[in-house]
Short mmCIF file of C-alpha atoms in Angstrom, two decimals:
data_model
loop_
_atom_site.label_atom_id
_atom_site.label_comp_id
_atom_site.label_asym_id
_atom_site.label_seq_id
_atom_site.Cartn_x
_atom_site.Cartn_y
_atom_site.Cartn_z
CA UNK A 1 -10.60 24.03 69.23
CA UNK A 2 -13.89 23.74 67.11
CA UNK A 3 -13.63 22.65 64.05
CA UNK A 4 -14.24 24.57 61.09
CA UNK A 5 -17.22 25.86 60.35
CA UNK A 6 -19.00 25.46 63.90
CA UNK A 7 -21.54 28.23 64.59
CA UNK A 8 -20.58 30.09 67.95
CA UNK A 9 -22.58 33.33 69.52
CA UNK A 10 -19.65 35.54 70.61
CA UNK A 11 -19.22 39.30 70.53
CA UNK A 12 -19.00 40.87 67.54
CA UNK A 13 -16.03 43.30 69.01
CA UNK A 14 -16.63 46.12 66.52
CA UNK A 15 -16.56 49.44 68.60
CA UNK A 16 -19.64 51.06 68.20
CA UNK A 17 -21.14 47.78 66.87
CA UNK A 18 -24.76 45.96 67.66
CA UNK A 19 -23.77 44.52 71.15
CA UNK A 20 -25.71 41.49 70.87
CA UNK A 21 -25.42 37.60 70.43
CA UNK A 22 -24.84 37.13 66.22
CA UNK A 23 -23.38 34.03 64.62
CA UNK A 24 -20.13 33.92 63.92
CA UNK A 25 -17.62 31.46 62.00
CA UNK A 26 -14.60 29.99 63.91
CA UNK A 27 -11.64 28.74 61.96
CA UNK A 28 -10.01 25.31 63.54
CA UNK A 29 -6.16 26.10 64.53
CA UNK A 30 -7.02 30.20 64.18
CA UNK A 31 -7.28 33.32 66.49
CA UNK A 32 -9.87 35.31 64.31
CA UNK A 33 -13.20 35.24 63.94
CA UNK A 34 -15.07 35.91 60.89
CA UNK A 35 -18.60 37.34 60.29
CA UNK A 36 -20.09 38.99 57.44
CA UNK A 37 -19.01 42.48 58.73
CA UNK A 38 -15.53 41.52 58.29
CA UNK A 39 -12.95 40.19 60.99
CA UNK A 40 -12.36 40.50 64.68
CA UNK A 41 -9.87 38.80 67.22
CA UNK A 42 -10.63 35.93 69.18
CA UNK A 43 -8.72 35.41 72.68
CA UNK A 44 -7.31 32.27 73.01
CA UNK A 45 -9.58 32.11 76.27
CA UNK A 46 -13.45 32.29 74.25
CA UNK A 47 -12.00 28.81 72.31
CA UNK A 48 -10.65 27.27 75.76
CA UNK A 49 -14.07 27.67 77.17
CA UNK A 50 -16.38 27.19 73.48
CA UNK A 51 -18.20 30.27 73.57
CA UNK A 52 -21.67 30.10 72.85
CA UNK A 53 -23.48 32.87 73.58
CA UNK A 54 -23.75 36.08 76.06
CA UNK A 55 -25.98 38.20 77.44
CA UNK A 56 -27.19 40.95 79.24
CA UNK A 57 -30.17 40.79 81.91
CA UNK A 58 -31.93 42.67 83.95
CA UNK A 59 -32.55 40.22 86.70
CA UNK A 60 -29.93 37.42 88.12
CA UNK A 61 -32.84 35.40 88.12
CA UNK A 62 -31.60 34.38 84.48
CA UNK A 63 -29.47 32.22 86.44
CA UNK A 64 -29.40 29.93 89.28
CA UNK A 65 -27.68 29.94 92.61
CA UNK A 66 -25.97 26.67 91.14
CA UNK A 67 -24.83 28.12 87.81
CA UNK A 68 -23.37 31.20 90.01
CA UNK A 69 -21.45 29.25 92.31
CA UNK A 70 -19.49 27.15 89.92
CA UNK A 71 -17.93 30.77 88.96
CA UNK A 72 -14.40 31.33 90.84
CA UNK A 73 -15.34 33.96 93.53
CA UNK A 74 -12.64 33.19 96.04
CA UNK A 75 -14.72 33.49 99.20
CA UNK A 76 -15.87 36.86 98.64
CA UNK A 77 -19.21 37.26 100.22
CA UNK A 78 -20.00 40.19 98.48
CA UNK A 79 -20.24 38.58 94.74
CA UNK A 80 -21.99 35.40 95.86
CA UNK A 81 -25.54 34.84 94.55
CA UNK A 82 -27.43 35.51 97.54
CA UNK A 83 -26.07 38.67 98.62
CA UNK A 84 -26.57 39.77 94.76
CA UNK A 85 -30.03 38.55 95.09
CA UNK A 86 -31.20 40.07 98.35
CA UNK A 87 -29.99 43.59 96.83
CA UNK A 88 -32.43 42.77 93.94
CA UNK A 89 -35.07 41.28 95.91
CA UNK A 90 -35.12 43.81 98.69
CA UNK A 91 -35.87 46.84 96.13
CA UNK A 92 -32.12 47.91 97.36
CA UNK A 93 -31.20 48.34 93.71
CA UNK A 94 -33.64 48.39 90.43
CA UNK A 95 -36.25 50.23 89.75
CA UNK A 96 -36.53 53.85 91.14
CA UNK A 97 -32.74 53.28 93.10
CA UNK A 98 -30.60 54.45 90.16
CA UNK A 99 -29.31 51.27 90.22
CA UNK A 100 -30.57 49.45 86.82
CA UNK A 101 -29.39 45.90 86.80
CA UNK A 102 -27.67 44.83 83.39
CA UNK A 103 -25.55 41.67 84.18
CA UNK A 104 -23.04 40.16 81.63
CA UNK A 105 -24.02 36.52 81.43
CA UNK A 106 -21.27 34.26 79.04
CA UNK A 107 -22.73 30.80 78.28
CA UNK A 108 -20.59 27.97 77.07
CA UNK A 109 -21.81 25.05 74.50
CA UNK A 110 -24.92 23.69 76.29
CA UNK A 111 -27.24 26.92 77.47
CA UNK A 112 -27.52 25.75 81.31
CA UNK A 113 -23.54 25.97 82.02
CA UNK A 114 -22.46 29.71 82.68
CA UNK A 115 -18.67 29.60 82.21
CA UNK A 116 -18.05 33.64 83.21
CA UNK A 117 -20.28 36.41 84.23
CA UNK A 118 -20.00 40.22 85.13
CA UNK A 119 -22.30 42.18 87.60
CA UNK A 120 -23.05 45.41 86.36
CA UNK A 121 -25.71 48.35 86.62
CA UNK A 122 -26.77 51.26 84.90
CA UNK A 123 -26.39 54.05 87.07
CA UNK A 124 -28.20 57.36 86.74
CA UNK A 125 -25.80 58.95 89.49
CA UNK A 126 -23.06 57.94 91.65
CA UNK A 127 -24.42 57.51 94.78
CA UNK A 128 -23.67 54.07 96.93
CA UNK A 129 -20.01 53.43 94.74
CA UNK A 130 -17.06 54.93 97.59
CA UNK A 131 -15.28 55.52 94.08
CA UNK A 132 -15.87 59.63 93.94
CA UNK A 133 -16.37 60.38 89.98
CA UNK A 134 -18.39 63.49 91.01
CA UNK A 135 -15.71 65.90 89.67
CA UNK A 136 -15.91 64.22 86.48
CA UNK A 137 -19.93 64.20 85.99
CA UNK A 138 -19.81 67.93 86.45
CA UNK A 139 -16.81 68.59 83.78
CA UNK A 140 -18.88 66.29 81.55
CA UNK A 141 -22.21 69.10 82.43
CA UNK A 142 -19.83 72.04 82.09
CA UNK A 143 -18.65 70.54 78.52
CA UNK A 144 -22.48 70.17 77.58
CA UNK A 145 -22.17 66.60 77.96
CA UNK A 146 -24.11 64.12 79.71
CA UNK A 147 -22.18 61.54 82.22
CA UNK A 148 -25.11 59.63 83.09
CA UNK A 149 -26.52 57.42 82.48
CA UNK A 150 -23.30 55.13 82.54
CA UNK A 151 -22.33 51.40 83.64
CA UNK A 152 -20.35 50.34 87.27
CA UNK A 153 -19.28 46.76 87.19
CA UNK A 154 -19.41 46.72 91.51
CA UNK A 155 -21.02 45.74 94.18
CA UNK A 156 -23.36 47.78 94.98
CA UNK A 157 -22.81 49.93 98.26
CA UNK A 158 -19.81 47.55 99.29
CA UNK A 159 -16.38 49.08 99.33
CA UNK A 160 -14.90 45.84 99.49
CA UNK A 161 -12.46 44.46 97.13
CA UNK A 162 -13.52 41.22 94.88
CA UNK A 163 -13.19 39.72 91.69
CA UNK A 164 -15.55 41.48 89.07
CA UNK A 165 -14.88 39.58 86.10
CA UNK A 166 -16.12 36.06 87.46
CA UNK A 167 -15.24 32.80 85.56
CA UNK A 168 -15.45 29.10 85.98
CA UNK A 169 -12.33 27.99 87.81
CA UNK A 170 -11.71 25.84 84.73
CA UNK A 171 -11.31 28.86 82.60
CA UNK A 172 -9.03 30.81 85.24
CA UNK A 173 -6.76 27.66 84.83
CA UNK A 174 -6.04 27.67 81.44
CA UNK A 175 -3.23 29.55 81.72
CA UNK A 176 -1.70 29.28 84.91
CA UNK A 177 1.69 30.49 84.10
CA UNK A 178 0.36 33.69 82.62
CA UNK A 179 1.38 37.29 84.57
CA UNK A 180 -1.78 39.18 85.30
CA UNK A 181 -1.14 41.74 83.27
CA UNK A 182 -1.68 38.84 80.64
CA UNK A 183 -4.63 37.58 81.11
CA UNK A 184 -7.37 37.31 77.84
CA UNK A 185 -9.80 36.12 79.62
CA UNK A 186 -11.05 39.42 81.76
CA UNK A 187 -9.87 41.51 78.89
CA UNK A 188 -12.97 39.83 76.56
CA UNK A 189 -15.35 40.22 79.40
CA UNK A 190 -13.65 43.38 79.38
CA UNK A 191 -14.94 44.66 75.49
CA UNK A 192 -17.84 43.11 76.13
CA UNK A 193 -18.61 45.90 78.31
CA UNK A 194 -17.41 48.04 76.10
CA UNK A 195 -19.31 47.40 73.25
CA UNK A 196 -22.53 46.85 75.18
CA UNK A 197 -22.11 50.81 76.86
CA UNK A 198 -21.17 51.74 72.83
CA UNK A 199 -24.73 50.16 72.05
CA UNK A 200 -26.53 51.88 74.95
CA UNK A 201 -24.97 55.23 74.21
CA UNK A 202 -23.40 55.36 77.75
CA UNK A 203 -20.77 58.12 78.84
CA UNK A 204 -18.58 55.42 80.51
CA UNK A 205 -17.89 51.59 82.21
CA UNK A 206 -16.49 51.62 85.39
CA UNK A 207 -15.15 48.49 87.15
CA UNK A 208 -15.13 49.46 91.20
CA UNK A 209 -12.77 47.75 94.31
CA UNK A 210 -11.10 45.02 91.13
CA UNK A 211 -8.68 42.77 92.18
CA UNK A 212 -4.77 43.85 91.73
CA UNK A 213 -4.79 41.24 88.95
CA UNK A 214 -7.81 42.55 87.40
CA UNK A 215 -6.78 46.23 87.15
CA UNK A 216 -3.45 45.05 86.06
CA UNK A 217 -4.82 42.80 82.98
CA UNK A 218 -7.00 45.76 81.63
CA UNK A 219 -4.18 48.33 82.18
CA UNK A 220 -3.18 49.67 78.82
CA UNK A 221 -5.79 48.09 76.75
CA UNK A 222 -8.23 51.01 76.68
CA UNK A 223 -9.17 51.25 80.86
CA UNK A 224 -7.71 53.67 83.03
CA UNK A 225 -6.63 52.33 86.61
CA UNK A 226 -6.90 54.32 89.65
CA UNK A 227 -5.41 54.09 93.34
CA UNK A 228 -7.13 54.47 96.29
CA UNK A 229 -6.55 53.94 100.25
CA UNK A 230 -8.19 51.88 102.63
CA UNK A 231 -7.13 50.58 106.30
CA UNK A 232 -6.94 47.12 106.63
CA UNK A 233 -5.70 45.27 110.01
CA UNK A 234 -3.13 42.09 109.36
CA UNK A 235 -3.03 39.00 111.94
CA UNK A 236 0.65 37.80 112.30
CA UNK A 237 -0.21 35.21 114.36
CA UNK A 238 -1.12 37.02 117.42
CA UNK A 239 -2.16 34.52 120.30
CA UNK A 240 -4.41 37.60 121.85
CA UNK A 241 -5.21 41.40 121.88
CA UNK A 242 -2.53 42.29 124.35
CA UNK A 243 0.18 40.14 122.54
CA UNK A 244 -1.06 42.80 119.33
CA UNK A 245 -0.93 45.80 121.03
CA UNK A 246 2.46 44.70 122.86
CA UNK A 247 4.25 46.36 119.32
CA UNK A 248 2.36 49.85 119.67
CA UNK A 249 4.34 52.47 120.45
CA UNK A 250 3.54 53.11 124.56
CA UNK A 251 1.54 56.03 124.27
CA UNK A 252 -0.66 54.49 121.26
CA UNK A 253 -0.59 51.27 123.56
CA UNK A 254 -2.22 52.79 126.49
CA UNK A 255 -4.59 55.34 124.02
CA UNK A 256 -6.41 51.92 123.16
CA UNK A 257 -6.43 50.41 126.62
CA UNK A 258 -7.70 53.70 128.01
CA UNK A 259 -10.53 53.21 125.02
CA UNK A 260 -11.24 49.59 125.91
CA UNK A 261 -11.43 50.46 129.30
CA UNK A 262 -13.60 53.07 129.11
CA UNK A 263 -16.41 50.68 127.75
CA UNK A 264 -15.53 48.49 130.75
CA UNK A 265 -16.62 51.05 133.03
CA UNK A 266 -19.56 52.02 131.31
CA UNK A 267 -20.90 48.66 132.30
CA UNK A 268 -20.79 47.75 128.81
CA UNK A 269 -20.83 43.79 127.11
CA UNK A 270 -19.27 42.52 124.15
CA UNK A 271 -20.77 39.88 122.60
CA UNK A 272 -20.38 38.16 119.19
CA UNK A 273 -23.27 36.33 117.28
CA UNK A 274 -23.26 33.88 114.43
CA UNK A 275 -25.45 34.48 111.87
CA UNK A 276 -27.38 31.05 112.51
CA UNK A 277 -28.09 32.19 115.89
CA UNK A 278 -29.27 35.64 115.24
CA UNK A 279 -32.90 36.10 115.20
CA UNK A 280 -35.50 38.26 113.35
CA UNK A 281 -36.02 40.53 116.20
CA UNK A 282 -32.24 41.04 116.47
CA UNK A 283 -32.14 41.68 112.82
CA UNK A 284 -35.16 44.17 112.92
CA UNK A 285 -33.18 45.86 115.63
CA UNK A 286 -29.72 46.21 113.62
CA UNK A 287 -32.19 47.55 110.98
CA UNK A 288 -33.23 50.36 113.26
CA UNK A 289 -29.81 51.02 113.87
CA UNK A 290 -28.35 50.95 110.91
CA UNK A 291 -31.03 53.56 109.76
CA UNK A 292 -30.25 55.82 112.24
CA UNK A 293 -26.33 56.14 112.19
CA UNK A 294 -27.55 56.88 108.22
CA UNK A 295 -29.79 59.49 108.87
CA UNK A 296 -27.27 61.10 112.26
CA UNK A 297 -24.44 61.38 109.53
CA UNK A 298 -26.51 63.18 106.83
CA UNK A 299 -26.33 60.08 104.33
CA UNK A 300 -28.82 57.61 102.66
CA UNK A 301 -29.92 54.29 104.30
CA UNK A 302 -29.73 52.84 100.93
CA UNK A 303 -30.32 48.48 102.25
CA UNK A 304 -33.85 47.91 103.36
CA UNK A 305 -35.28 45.85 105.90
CA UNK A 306 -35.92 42.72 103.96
CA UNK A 307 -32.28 42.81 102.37
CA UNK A 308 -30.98 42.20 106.26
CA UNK A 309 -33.67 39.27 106.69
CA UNK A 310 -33.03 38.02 103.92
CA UNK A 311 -29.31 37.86 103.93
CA UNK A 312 -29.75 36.63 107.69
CA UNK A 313 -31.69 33.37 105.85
CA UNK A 314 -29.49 32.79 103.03
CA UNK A 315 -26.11 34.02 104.19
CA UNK A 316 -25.99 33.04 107.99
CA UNK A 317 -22.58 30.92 107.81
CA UNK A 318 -20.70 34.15 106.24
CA UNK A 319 -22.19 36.45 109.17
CA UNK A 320 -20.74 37.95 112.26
CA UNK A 321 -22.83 40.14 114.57
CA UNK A 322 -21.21 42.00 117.34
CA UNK A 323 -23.50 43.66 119.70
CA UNK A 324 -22.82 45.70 122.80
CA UNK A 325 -24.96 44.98 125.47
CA UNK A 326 -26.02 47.51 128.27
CA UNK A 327 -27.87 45.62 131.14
CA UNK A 328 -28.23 42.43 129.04
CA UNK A 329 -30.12 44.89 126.46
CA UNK A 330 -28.30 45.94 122.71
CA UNK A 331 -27.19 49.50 122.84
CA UNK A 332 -25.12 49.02 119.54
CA UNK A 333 -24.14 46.26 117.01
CA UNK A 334 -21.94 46.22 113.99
CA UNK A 335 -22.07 43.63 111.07
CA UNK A 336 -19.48 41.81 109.72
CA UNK A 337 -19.03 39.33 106.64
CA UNK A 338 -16.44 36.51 106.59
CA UNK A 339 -15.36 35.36 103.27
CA UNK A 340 -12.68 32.82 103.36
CA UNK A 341 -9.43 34.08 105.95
CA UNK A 342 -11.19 37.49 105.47
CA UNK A 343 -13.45 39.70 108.30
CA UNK A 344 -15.14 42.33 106.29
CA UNK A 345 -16.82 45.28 108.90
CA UNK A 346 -19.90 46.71 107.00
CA UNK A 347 -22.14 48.83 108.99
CA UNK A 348 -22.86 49.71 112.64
CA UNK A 349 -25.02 51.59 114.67
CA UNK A 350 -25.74 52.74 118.17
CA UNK A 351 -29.05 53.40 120.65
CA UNK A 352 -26.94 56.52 122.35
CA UNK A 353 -23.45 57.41 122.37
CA UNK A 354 -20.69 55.82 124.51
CA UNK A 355 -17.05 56.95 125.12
CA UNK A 356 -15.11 55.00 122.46
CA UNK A 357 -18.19 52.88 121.92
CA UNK A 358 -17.72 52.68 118.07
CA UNK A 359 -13.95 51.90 118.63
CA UNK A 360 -14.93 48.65 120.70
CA UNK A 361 -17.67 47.17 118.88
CA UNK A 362 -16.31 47.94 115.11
CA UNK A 363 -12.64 47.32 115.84
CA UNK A 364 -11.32 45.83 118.82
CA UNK A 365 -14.13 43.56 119.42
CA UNK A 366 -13.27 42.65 115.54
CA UNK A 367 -9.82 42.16 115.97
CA UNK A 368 -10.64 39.97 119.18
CA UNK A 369 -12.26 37.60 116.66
CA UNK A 370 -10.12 37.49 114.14
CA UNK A 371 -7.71 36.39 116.40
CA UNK A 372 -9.66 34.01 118.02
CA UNK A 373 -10.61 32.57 115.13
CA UNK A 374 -7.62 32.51 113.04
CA UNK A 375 -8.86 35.22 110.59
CA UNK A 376 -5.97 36.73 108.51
CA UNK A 377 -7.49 40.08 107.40
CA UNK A 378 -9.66 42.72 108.76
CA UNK A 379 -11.40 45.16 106.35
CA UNK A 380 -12.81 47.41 108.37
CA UNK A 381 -14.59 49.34 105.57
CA UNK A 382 -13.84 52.76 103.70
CA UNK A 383 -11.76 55.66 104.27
CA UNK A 384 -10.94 56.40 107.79
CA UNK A 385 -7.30 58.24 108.85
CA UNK A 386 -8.40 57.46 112.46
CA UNK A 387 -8.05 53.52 112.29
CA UNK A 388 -4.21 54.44 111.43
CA UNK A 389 -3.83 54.52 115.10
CA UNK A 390 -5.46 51.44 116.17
CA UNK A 391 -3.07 49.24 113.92
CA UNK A 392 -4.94 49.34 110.74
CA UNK A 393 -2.69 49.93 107.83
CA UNK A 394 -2.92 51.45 104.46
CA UNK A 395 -3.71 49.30 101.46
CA UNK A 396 -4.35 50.10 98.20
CA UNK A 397 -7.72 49.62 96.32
CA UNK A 398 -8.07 49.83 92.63
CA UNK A 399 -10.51 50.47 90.22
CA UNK A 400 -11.37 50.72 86.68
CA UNK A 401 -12.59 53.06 84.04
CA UNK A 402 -12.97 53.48 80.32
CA UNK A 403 -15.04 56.95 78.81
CA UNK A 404 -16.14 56.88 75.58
CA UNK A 405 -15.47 60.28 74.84
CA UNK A 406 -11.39 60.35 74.11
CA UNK A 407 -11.10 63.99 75.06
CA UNK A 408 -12.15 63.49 78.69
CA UNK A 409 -10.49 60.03 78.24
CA UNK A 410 -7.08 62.19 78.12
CA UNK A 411 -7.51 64.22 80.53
CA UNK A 412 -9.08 61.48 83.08
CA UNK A 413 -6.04 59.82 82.01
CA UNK A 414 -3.40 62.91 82.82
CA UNK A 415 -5.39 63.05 86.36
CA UNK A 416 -5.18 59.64 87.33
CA UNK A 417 -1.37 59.44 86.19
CA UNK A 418 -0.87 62.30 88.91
CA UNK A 419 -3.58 61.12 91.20
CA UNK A 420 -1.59 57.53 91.73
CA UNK A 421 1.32 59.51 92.72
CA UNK A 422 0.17 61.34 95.11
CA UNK A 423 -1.92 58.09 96.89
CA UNK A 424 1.78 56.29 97.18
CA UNK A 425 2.95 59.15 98.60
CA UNK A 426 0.63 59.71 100.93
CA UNK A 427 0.83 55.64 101.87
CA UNK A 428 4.54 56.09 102.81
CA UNK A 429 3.52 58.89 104.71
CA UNK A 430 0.94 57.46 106.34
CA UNK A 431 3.25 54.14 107.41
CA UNK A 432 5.99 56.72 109.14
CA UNK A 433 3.06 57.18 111.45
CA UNK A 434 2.30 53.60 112.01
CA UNK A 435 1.65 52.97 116.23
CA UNK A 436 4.40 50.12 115.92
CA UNK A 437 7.21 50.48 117.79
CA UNK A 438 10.33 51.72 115.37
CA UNK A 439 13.11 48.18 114.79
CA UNK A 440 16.42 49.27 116.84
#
């Protein structure tokens, strides 16, 4: 604990307050903080890790790779600095993308050691999140209200789950016994956010794909959870693909046999790349294809070129190209991410369309690896009913969300209330539809 007296930078945690770094008294063998504004609580967790001073910045060039990677990210790809850094780099988010970065940077004693950190953006729409708020921006415009602009704490076009609140693995141990649902720590980062969207005027603070543990410590203490589905594919140990398929159901069994066969007889190759041994040309070619399947399906190629070189230079040992080859020449590729025992499908694309082409070279070509490999998980991306069938099952995402305004907070509240009902339900539906085989 510091001892009395000692100056520390810390939020000043009065809603509606001046957001930035003020001086602020700590009292030895205390939980409060005093300023001359009068008193606010201090979480045990700002004394474990002697606060100094936060931030926010428009650039995560504040920071260095270094300073980022001694924060707790558990493998996930999608956090790490250089897949942050290509987004900013590549023009995929900042100026004239809607995407405004404003990341929470927490600073302990001596300014070069970053103890936690938040990635967050200013969004002028809601493009790019996979978390649909639509309904709500237009209630806010029917109310005379404006709902942008207003802050996501997410990765940016990456429906993938992953810690949010990032801290030094030091901090995360402090209390090791604690349930997640107690946990100080995420719920300061937490208010930071808070005040800092009270300072900017902003409608709202969203926190998108949180960890369980996250959405469970800011439950009840002003955020809003909500449930969503995606289809994820489990290993249990499987030795091969047939030894997986061996529990479907027969007629889902031979549905994906007749699909993987189909590619077969198309003449078609499988092959999976490393990221060190991908070249340019092969990533100038996924870029063509991953523009396309955009543009086919009516949406927005939102990455760039130079985000997939870049990210092919700084990110090769988390990368996993599969590429379907017609003649020895691509006619389609999907990318993956691995991130510890975790296979995370991104995007895809194709030259023409092939019977069950997308099935082979974004699933079962996938699942192939994983087992190979020894992978535990398989996120195969958003949404998606139809991956039910090929053994992918149901698991629930989660997400964050505080308004400012506590009329709409209500009634967001009453929505989500009913809206995690009927996801659970329609889970246990889903599962009596599972391809398994039914246990005698």
């Amino acid at each position: 604990m510091p001892s009395s007296g000692a100056e520390y930078y810390v939020a000043s945690g009065q809603g509606g307050g001046e957001c930035i770094t003020k001086p602020m008294r700590v009292e030895a063998n205390s939980l409060m903080v005093h300023n001359n504004q009068g008193v606010a609580k201090l979480l045990p967790s700002l004394t474990a890790v002697s606060l100094s001073h936060f931030e926010f910045v428009e650039s995560l060039t504040a920071v260095s790779r270094s300073q980022w990677s001694a924060l707790a990210i558990n493998h996930n790809p999608f956090v790490s600095y250089p897949f942050l850094s290509a987004l900013e780099q590549s023009g995929s988010v900042g100026e004239g993308t809607g995407w405004q970065v404003h990341h929470l940077l927490v600073w302990g004693d001596q300014r070069n050691e970053l103890v936690a950190a938040v990635p967050c953006y200013i969004k002028q729409h809601s493009y790019g999140e996979y978390v649909f708020d639509w309904g709500w921006a237009h209630a806010y415009q029917r109310a005379g209200l404006p709902y942008y602009p207003k802050m996501v704490c997410a990765v940016p076009f990456t429906p993938a789950t992953g810690p949010r609140l990032l801290m030094q693995a030091d901090c995360r141990a402090q209390n090791p016994d604690k349930r997640p649902d107690q946990n100080p720590d995420q719920r300061v980062l937490a208010n930071y956010l808070i005040d800092e969207a009270q300072r900017l005027g902003l409608s709202s603070v969203h926190g998108l794909f949180v960890t369980e543990a996250e959405a469970q410590s800011l439950a009840g203490s002003g955020w809003m959870v909500r449930h969503d589905l995606q289809f994820h594919w489990r290993n249990d140990g499987y030795d091969n693909f047939d030894q997986f398929i061996a529990s479907f159901a027969s007629k889902k069994r031979k549905n994906v046999k007749r699909e993987r066969r189909r590619v077969r007889e198309a003449g078609i190759e499988m092959v999976v790349v490393g990221g060190a041994q991908l070249t340019e040309e092969q990533w100038r070619l996924f870029y063509r294809l991953y523009r396309g399947t955009a543009f086919k399906r009516g949406g927005t190629a939102y990455l760039s070129e130079s985000f997939f070189l870049q990210i092919g230079s700084t990110m090769a040992d988390n990368i996993v190209m599969v590429f379907a080859l017609l003649g020895g020449q691509p006619v389609a590729a999907a990318l993956n991410f691995r991130g510890g025992d975790r296979l995370y499908g991104r995007y895809w694309g194709c030259l023409a369309e092939y019977d069950s082409l997308h099935f082979e070279t974004c699933y079962y070509a996938a699942i192939d690896y994983c087992i190979e490999t020894g992978i535990d998980c398989y996120e195969a991306g958003a949404q998606g009913q139809h991956k039910l069938s090929r053994g992918f099952m149901p698991s629930t995402t989660h997400s964050v969300h505080w308004l400012a305004n506590p009329q709409f907070s209500d009634a967001v509240a009453d929505f989500l209330d009913e809206e995690r009902r009927e996801v659970a339900g329609y889970d246990s539906l889903l599962r009596d539809h599972a391809p398994f085989r039914s246990e005698p």
